[in-house]
Coordinates of C-alpha atoms and ligand atoms in Angstrom, one line a residue:
X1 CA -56.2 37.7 -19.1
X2 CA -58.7 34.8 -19.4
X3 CA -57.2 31.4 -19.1
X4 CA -58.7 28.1 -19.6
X5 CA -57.6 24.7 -17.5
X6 CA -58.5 21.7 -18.9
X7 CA -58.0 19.0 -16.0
X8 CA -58.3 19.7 -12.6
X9 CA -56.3 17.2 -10.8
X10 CA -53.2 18.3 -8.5
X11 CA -51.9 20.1 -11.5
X12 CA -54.7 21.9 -12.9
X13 CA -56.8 22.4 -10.2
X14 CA -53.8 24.3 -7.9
X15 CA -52.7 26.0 -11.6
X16 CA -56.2 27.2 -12.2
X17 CA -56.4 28.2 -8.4
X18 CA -53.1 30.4 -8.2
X19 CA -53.4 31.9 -11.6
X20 CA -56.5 33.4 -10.7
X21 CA -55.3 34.7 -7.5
X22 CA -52.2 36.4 -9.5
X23 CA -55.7 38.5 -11.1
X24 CA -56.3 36.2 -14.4
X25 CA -59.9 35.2 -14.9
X26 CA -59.6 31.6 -15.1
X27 CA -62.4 28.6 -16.0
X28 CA -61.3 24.9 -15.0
X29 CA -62.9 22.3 -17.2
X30 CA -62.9 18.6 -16.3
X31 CA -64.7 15.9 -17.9
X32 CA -65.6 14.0 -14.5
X33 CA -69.1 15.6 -13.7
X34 CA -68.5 14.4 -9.9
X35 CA -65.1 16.6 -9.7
X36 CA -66.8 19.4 -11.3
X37 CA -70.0 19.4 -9.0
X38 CA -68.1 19.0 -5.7
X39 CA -65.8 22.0 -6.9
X40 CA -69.1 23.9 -7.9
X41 CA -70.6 23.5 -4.5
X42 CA -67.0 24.9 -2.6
X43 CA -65.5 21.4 -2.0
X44 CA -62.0 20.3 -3.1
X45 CA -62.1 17.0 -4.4
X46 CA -58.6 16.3 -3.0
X47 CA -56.3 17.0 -0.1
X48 CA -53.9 19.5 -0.8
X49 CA -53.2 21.9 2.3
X50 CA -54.4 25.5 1.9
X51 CA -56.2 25.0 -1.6
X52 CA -59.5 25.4 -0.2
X53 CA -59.3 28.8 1.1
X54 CA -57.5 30.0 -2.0
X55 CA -60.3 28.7 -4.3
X56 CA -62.8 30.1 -1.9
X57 CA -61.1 33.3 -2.3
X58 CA -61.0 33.6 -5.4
X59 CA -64.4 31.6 -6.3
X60 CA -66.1 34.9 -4.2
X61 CA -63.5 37.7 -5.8
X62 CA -65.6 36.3 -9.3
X63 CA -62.1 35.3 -11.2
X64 CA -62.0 31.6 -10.7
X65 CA -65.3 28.8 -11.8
X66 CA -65.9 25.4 -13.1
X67 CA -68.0 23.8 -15.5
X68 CA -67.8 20.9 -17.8
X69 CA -68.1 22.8 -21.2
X70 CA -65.0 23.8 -22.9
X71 CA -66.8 26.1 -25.5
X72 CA -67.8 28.1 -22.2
X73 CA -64.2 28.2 -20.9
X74 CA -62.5 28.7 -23.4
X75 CA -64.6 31.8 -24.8
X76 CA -62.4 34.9 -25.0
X77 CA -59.9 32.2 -23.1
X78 CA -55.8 33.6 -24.9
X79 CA -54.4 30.6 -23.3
X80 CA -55.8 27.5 -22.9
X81 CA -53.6 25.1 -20.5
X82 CA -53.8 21.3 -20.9
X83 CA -53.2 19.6 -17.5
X84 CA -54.6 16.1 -17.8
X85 CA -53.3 12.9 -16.8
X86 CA -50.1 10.8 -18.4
X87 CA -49.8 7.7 -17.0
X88 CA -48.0 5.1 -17.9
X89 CA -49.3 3.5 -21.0
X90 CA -50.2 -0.3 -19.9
X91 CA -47.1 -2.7 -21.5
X92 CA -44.8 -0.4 -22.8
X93 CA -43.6 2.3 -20.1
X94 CA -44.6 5.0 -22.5
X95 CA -46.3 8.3 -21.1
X96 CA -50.1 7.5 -22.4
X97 CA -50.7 10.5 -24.3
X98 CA -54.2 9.8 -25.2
X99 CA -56.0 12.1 -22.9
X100 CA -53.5 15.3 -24.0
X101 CA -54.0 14.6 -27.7
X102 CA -57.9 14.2 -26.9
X103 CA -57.6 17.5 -25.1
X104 CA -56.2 18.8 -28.2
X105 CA -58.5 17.9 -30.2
X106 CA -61.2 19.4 -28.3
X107 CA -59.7 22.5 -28.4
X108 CA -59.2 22.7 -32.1
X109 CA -63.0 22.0 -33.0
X110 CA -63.6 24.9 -30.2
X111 CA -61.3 27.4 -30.7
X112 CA -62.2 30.7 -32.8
X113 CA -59.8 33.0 -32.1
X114 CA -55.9 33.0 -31.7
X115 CA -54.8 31.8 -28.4
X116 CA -51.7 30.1 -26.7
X117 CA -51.7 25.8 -26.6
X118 CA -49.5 25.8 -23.2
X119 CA -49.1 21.8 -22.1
X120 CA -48.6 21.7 -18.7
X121 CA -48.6 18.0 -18.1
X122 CA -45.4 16.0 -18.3
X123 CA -45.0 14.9 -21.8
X124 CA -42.4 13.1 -23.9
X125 CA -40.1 15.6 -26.1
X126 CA -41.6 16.2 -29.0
X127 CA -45.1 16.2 -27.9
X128 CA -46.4 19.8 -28.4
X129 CA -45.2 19.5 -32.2
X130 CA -47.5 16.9 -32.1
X131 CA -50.3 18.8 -30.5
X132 CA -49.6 21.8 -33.3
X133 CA -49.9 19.0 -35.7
X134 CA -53.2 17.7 -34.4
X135 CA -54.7 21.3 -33.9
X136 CA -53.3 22.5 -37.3
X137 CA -55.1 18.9 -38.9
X138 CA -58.2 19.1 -36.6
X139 CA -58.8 22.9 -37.6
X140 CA -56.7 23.9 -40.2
X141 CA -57.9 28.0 -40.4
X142 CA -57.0 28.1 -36.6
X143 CA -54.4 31.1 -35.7
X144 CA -52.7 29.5 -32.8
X145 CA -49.2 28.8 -30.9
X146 CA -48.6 26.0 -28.9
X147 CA -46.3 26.8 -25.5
X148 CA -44.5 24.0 -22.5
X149 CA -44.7 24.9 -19.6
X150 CA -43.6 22.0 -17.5
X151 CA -44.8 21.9 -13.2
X152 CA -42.7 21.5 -10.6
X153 CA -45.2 21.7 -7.4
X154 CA -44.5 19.1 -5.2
X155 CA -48.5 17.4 -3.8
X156 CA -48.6 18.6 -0.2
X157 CA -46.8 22.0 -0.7
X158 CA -48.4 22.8 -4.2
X159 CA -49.7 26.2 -3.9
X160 CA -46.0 27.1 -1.9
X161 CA -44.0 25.7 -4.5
X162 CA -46.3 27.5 -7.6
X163 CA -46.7 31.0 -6.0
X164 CA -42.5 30.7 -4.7
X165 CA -41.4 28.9 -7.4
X166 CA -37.2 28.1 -7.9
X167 CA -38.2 28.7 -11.4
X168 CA -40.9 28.5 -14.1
X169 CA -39.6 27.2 -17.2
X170 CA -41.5 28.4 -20.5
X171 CA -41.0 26.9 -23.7
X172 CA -41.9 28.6 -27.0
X173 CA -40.9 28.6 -30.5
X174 CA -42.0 32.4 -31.2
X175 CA -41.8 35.9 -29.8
X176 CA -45.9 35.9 -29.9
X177 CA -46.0 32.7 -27.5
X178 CA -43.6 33.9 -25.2
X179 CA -45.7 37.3 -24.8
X180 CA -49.0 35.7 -23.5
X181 CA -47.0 33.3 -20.8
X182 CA -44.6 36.5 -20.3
X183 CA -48.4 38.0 -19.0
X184 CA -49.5 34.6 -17.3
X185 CA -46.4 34.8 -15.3
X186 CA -46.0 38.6 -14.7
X187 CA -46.9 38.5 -11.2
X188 CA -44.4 35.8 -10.3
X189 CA -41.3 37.6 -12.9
X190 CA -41.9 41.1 -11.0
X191 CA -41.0 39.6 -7.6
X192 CA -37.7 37.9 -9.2
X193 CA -38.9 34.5 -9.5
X194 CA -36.4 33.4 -12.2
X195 CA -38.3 32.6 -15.5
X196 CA -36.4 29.9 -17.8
X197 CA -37.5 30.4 -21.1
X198 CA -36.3 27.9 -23.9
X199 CA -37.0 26.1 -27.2
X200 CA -40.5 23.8 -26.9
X201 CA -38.2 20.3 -27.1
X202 CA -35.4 21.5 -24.1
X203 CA -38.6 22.5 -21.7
X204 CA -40.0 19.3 -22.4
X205 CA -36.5 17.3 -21.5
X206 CA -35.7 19.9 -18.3
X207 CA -38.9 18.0 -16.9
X208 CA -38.2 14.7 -17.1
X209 CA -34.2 14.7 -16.3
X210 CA -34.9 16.9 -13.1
X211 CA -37.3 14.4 -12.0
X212 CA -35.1 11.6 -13.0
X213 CA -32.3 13.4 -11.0
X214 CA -34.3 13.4 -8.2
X215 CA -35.5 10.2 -8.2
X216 CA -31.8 9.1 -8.6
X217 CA -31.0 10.7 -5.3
X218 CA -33.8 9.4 -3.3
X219 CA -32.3 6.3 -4.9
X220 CA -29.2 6.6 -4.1
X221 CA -29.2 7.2 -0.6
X222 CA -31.4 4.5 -0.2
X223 CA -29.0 1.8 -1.9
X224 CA -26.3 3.9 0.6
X225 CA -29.0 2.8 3.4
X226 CA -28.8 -0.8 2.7
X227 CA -25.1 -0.9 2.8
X228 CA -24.8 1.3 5.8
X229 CA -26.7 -1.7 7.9
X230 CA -24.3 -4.3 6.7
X231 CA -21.3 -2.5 7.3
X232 CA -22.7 -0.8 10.9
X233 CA -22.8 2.9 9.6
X234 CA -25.7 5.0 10.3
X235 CA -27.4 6.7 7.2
X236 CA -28.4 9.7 8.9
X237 CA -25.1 10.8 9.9
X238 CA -24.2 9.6 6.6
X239 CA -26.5 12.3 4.8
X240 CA -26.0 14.5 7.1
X241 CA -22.3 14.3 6.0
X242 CA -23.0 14.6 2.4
X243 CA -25.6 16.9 2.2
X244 CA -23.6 19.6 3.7
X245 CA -21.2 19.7 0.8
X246 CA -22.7 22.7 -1.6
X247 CA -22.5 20.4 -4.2
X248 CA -24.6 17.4 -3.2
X249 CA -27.5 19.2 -0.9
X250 CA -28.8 18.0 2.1
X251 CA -32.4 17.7 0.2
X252 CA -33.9 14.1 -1.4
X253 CA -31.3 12.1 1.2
X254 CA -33.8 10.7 3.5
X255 CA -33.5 7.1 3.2
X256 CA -37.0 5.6 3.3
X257 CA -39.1 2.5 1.7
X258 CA -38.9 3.9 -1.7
X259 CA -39.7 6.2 -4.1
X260 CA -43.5 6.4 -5.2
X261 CA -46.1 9.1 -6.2
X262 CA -47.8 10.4 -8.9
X263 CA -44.4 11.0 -11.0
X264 CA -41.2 9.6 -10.4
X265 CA -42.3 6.2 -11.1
X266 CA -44.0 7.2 -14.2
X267 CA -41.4 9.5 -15.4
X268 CA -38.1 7.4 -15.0
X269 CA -39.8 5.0 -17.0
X270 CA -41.0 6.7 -19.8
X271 CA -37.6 8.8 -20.2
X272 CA -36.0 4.7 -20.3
X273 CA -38.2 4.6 -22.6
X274 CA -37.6 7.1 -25.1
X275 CA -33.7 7.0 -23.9
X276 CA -34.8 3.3 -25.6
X277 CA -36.8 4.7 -28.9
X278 CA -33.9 7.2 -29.7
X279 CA -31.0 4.5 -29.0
X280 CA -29.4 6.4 -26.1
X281 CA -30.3 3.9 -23.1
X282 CA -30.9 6.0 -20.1
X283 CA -28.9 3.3 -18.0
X284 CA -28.6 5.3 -14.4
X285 CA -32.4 5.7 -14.7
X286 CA -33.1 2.0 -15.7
X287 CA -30.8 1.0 -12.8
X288 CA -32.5 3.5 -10.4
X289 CA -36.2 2.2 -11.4
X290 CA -34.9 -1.4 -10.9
X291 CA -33.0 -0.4 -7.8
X292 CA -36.3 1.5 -6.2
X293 CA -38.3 -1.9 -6.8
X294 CA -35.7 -4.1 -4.8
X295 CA -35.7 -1.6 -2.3
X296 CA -39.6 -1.9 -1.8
X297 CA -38.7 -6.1 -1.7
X298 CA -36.4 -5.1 1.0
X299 CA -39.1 -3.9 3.2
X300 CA -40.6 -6.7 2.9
X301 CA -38.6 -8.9 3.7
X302 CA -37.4 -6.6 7.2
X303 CA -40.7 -6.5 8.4
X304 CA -40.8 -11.0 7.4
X305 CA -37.7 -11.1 9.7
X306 CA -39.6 -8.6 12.6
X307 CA -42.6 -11.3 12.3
X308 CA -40.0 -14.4 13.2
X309 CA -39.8 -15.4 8.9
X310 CA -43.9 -15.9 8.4
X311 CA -46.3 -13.3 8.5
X312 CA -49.2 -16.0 8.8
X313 CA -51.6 -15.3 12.3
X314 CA -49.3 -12.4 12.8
X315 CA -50.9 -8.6 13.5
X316 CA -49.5 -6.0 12.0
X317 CA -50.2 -2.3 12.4
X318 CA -49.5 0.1 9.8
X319 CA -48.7 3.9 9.7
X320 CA -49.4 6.1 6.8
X321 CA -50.4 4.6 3.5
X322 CA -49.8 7.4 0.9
X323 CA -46.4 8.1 -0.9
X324 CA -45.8 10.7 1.4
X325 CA -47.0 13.3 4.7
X326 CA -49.5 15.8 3.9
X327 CA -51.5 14.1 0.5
X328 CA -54.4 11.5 -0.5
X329 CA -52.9 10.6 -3.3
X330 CA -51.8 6.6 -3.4
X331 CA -50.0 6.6 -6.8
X332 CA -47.5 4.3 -6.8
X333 CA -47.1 4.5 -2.8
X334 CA -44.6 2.1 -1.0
X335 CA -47.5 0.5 0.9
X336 CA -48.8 -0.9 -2.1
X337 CA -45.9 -3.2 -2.1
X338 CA -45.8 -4.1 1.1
X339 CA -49.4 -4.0 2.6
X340 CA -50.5 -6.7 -0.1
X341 CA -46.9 -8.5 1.2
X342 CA -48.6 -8.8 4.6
X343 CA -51.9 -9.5 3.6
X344 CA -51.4 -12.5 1.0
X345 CA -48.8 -13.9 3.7
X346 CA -51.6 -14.3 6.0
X347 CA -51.3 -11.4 8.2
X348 CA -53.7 -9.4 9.8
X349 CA -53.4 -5.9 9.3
X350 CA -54.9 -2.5 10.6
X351 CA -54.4 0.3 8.9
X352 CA -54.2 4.1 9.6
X353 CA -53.6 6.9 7.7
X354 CA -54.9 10.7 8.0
X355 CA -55.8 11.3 4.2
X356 CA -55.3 8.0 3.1
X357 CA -58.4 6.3 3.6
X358 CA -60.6 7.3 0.6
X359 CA -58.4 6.2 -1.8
X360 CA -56.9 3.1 0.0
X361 CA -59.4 1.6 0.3
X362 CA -60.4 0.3 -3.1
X363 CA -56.8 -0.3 -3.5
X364 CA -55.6 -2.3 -0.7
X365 CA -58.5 -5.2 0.0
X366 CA -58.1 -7.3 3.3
X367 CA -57.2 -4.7 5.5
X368 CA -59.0 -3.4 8.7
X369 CA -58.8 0.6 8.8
X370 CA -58.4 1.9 12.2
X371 CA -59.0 5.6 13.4
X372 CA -55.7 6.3 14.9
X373 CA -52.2 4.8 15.5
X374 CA -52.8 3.7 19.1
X375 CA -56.0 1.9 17.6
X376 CA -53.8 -0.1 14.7
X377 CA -51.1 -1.1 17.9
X378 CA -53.7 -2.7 19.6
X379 CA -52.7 -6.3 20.3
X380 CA -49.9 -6.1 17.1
X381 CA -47.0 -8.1 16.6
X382 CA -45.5 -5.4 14.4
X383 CA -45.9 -1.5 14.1
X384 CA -44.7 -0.2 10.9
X385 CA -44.3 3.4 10.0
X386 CA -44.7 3.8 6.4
X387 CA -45.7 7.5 6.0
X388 CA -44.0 9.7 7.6
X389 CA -47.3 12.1 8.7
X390 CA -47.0 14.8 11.7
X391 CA -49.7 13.0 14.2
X392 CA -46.2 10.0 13.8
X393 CA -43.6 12.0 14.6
X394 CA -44.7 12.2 18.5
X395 CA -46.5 9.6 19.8
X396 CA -46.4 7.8 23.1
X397 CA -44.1 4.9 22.2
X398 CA -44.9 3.9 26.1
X399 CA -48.2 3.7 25.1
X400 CA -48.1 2.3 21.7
X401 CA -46.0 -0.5 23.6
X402 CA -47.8 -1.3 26.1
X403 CA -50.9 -2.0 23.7
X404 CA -49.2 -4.2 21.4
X405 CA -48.8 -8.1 21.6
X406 CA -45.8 -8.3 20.7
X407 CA -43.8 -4.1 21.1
X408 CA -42.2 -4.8 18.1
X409 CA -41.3 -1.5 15.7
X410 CA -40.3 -1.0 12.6
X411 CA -39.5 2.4 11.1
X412 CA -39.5 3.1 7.7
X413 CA -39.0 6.4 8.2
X414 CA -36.0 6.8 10.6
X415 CA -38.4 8.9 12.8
X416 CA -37.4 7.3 16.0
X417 CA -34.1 5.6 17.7
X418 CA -33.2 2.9 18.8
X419 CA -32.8 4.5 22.7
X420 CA -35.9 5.8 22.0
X421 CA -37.4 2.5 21.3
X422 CA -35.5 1.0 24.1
X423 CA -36.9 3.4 26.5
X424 CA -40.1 2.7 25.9
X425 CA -40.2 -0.8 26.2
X426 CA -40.4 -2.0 22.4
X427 CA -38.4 -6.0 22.5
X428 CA -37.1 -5.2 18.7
X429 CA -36.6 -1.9 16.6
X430 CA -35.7 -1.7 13.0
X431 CA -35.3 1.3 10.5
X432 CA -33.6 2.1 7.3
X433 CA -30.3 2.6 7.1
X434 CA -29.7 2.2 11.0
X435 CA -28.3 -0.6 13.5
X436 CA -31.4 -1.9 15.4
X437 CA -32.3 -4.3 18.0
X438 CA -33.9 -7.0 18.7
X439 CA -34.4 -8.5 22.7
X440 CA -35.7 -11.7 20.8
X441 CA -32.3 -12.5 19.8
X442 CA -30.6 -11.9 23.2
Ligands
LIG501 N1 -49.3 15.4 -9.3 C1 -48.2 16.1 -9.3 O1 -47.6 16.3 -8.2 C2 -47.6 16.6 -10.5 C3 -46.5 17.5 -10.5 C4 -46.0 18.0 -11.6 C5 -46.5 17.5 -12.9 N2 -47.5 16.6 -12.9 C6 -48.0 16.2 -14.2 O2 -49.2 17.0 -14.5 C7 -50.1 16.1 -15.2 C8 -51.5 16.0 -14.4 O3 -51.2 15.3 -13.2 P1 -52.3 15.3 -12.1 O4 -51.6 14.5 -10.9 O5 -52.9 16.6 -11.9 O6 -53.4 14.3 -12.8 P2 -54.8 13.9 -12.2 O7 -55.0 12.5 -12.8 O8 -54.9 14.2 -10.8 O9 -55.8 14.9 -13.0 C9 -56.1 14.9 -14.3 C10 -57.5 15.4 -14.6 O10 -57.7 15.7 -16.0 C11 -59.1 15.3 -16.3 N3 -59.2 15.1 -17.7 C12 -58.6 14.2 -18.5 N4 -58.9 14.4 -19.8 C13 -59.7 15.5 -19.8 C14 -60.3 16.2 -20.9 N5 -60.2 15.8 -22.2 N6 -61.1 17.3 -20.6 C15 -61.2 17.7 -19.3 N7 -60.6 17.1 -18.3 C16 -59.9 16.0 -18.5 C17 -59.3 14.1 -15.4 O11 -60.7 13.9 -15.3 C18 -58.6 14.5 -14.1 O12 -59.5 15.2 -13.2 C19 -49.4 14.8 -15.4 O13 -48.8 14.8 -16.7 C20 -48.4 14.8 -14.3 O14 -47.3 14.0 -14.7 C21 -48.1 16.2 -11.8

């Protein structure tokens, strides 16, 4: 089958990339000549662990190519997939659907022949009606059906989580739809990969409250966390406790900084938001987006007490700066709370991060970006871990002490222990969740 992919972002791009490896012919189409010419010349245009050698793949096996014009991809195309951005709209908390209604419209003055609308970007409920309703206005001779078909990759495990998916979720409102995406998905349906098909409105909700579930439980255990350290409990034993009762799941219980990303920010807010619009508040996900900001306070003020209550004339080292291990993507990160903390409080702060850099960089002014964490101790007050990246999980702690002004650690990512710390000659340790310690006190 030929497929078009409008957008190739962390969605599209790994969509377009594993559809054509399940044997589709499939054409990516992005507006952003720079994305389309890197992809063109073999490049990825972001970090996403083992995308390159599937697009190589399937860029030389002829089934998979780019360009910027949507006539050219989506001739002969029966599906065409919409995978552009929805950010939050600017004042509101709404999902911005400009750019998905623009992409409709684009494909209503292009489109000749039937073929499948299929949203794949998270949208409000009720937003492929609206596309139908666009198409149907924009070209009003057009035989079409529109299709959701929410994703669930997670960045950093994306083509994993697409080709071994714990479901695909499909919805339709006819038998003709739910043909063509019954052929998009044949490969994945014929090795058992559970296929969830539904009405259009109930795929469109099964997005949001999963993601609002699972922002909830990162939540959750992190509001756990803060209590554990007032009451002397220890959050990891804590999860560990919970999450092996069947019904909770040890997964999304690691307390850290915060929730951030490309996603759960976006999403909890705009289902408050049309929880708000339909008068149904969604009050455990306006608690949880309020909770997730105080929580990202909290780490700032930790890391105000591990710098003696002023971070002016203070170094501080820092970790990881994207929203999680094994991504570029900054969205909404943690370290955009705090890093800016640090900085307008006078601090001066070296940065590290293995992805992290391209994209940091215009967002987080006033820092100094180092190669390496050994390079960002050097002559610290403070060593924060932020993101919780491999190359952070083992380092010499002897060394990274012995570098710093002041061995003073603070761990954001429950990586390390307070023994461990202890050993290595750090003066004060602090995580999440966690008793630490602190020689400065003694
Ligand atoms: N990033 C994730 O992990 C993830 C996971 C699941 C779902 N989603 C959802 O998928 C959607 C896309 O997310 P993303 O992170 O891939 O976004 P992104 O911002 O990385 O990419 C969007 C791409 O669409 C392109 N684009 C916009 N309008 C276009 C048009 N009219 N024609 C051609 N190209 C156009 C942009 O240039 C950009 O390259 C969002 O709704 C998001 O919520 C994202």
């Amino acid at each position: 089958m030929k497929i078009a992919m409008i957008g190739t972002g962390y969605v599209g791009l790994v969509s377009g990339v594993c559809f054509s490896d399940f044997g589709h012919e499939v054409v990516c189409v992005d507006k952003d000549p720079a994305k389309i010419e890197m992809l063109e010349r073999g490049d990825v245009p972001i970090y996403e662990p083992g995308l390159h050698a599937l697009m190589e793949k399937n860029v030389e096996a002829g089934r998979l190519s780019f360009t910027l014009d949507l006539e050219k991809a989506m001739d002969g195309a029966q599906a065409v997939f919409i995978a552009v951005g929805t950010p939050t709209r600017r004042g509101d908390g709404h999902a911005d659907l400009s750019y998905v209604m623009a992409a409709a419209e684009e494909i209503a003055r292009t489109a000749t022949d039937y073929l499948v609308i299929v949203t794949k970007s998270t949208v409000p409920v009720g937003t492929n009606r609206q596309v139908k309703q666009v198409v149907r206005k924009a070209n009003p001779s057009l035989d079409f059906d529109v299709a959701s078909n929410p994703e669930f990759l997670r960045e950093g495990a994306a083509i994993e989580d697409f080709m071994k998916p714990d479901r695909v979720v499909i919805g339709v409102h006819n038998d003709r739809a739910g043909e063509v995406m019954n052929d998009i998905y044949r490969p994945l349906y014929l090795r058992d990969f559970p296929i969830v098909t539904t009405d259009l409105e109930s795929a469109e909700m099964i997005k949001y409250a999963a993601n609002a579930f699972l922002a909830t439980k990162i939540t959750f255990i992190n509001e756990i966390a803060a209590l554990c350290e007032r009451v002397g409990a220890d959050v990891k034993q804590v999860s560990k406790g919970m999450g092996m009762d069947g019904r909770i799941g040890n997964k999304f219980l690691h307390a850290g900084p915060g929730y951030g990303g490309s996603c759960f920010p976006k999403d909890t807010k705009a289902l408050a938001r049309i929880g708000q619009d339909n008068a149904v508040p969604m009050q455990i996900t306006e608690a949880v987006i309020q909770v997730n900001e105080e929580i990202k306070r909290r780490m700032v003020d930790k890391l105000l007490d591990m710098c003696g209550g002023s971070f002016n004339g203070k170094t501080v080292g820092v970790l990881g700066v994207t929203f999680k291990p094994n991504t570029d993507d900054m969205r909404d990160a943690p370290s955009l709370t705090v890093i800016p903390a640090l900085v307008g409080g006078g601090a001066k702060v070296k940065v590290t991060d293995p992805q992290g850099r391209h994209e940091g960089e215009a967002l987080l002014p006033g820092v100094i970006w180092v190669e390496d964490a050994y390079k960002a101790a050097q002559n610290a007050d403070v060593l924060v871990i932020m993101t919780e990246w491999n190359e952070f999980r083992a380092l010499d702690l002897k060394k990274i002490a012995r570098k710093m002004a002041t061995p003073r650690l603070a761990d954001l990512r429950n990586i390390y222990s307070v023994r461990d710390a202890k050993r290595a000659g750090f003066e004060a340790y602090d995580s999440i969740g966690r008793a630490g310690f602190s020689r400065v006190d003694d």
